Amino acid sequence: GEPFERGALMSTGENLLHVLNTLESRAMVLEAELKEIDDDINLNASMTRKYGDEFFADGSARLTQIRAEKQQRLAEIRGQLHDTSQSVRQGKQLLGTLSTEYGHPMAPPPVILDDSSRDEGRSPTRILTSSPILAQKRTPR
């Protein structure tokens, strides 16, 4: 794993981008490894036909096991990437719904919320909003 300090210094968006990029690159490596393993399995099968099963049975079993493990990892990565993509789509739909409430032309002027707290290891956040409730906020927190 990577050191906690690195994750603490990155914003949520940077962390998400780092995770997605890393998963996508690992998926590409696994796909290339699986192709190579398939080639080796086929070569091993050819050698078995030529020279007999006694020399290549263990290798074939090991290659099949490695292939299954890598295929499982690739399936996990693809599932995570699919779930993330679906979550982003749902988030966009939610933002579209919220824009009718907070983004209409009669909304008050935008307010910048400044959350400078660093509790829970999060980066400070500045949020632009046109919330009528927050526009009339009495005291800054």
XYZ file of C-alpha atoms in Angstrom:
141
model
C 0.000 0.000 0.000
C 0.954 3.613 -0.290
C 1.850 5.742 2.715
C -1.046 7.446 4.488
C 0.704 10.821 4.247
C 0.361 10.933 0.465
C -3.370 10.277 0.612
C -3.823 12.929 3.300
C -2.170 15.585 1.137
C -4.311 14.873 -1.919
C -7.803 16.288 -2.350
C -10.738 13.934 -2.798
C -10.738 14.597 -6.543
C -7.004 13.955 -6.797
C -7.387 10.735 -4.804
C -10.226 9.586 -7.049
C -8.263 10.388 -10.202
C -5.175 8.606 -8.826
C -7.197 5.499 -7.930
C -8.977 5.382 -11.299
C -5.771 5.904 -13.281
C -3.980 3.245 -11.245
C -6.831 0.740 -11.642
C -7.008 1.354 -15.389
C -3.250 0.876 -15.785
C -3.315 -2.306 -13.672
C -6.165 -3.609 -15.831
C -4.052 -3.037 -18.953
C -1.122 -4.904 -17.384
C -3.371 -7.801 -16.344
C -4.843 -8.026 -19.856
C -1.320 -8.204 -21.343
C -0.286 -10.801 -18.736
C -3.352 -12.911 -19.492
C -2.528 -12.857 -23.204
C 1.028 -13.971 -22.425
C -0.216 -16.708 -20.080
C -2.645 -17.918 -22.775
C 0.277 -18.093 -25.228
C 2.302 -20.047 -22.649
C -0.607 -22.431 -21.979
C -0.894 -23.076 -25.724
C 2.878 -23.577 -26.017
C 2.824 -25.918 -23.023
C -0.001 -27.920 -24.649
C 2.083 -28.209 -27.800
C 5.107 -29.377 -25.794
C 2.912 -31.894 -23.960
C 1.797 -33.375 -27.287
C 5.424 -33.571 -28.460
C 7.168 -34.835 -25.343
C 4.506 -36.271 -23.073
C 2.381 -35.149 -20.155
C 4.840 -36.154 -17.420
C 7.115 -33.174 -18.078
C 4.475 -30.479 -18.510
C 1.487 -31.379 -16.322
C 2.699 -29.358 -13.321
C 3.411 -26.339 -15.511
C -0.009 -26.524 -17.126
C -1.728 -26.709 -13.738
C 0.304 -23.773 -12.406
C -0.370 -21.635 -15.485
C -4.089 -22.380 -15.227
C -4.069 -21.370 -11.544
C -2.170 -18.128 -12.233
C -4.543 -17.338 -15.086
C -7.592 -17.809 -12.839
C -6.087 -15.532 -10.157
C -5.270 -12.786 -12.647
C -8.680 -13.116 -14.315
C -10.323 -12.679 -10.889
C -8.282 -9.528 -10.195
C -9.181 -8.125 -13.606
C -12.871 -8.825 -12.954
C -12.623 -6.986 -9.607
C -10.977 -3.980 -11.264
C -13.551 -3.885 -14.073
C -16.356 -4.128 -11.519
C -14.912 -1.246 -9.496
C -14.459 0.909 -12.604
C -18.037 0.129 -13.701
C -19.406 0.964 -10.232
C -17.466 4.240 -10.179
C -18.706 5.176 -13.648
C -22.273 4.397 -12.587
C -21.829 6.475 -9.425
C -20.599 9.447 -11.471
C -23.612 9.152 -13.800
C -25.960 9.064 -10.803
C -24.158 12.056 -9.287
C -24.640 14.012 -12.519
C -28.341 13.150 -12.494
C -28.602 14.324 -8.888
C -26.804 17.566 -9.758
C -29.286 18.069 -12.587
C -32.143 17.661 -10.134
C -30.521 20.000 -7.618
C -29.859 22.643 -10.286
C -33.581 23.165 -10.643
C -33.673 24.072 -6.949
C -30.404 26.005 -6.635
C -29.565 27.076 -10.159
C -32.742 28.831 -11.258
C -32.585 32.456 -12.482
C -34.385 33.822 -9.402
C -31.776 32.416 -7.031
C -29.909 34.882 -4.810
C -26.315 35.746 -5.749
C -23.769 32.980 -5.109
C -22.132 32.667 -1.700
C -18.724 31.141 -1.060
C -18.674 28.769 1.894
C -15.191 28.512 3.340
C -14.553 25.342 5.304
C -10.958 25.792 6.393
C -11.118 22.965 8.898
C -8.716 20.108 8.394
C -10.619 17.671 10.595
C -10.728 14.054 9.483
C -7.703 14.626 7.213
C -9.693 16.441 4.561
C -8.437 19.350 2.473
C -9.939 22.781 3.100
C -12.964 23.295 0.888
C -14.442 26.376 -0.759
C -17.928 25.831 -2.118
C -19.831 28.186 -4.401
C -23.560 27.989 -3.746
C -26.658 30.004 -4.455
C -28.552 28.653 -1.455
C -31.033 31.249 -0.218
C -30.643 29.870 3.311
C -26.861 30.226 3.356
C -26.916 33.600 1.606
C -28.675 34.979 4.688
C -26.350 33.271 7.167
C -25.901 35.373 10.296
C -22.463 34.429 11.573
C -19.521 32.791 9.862
C -18.442 29.475 11.363
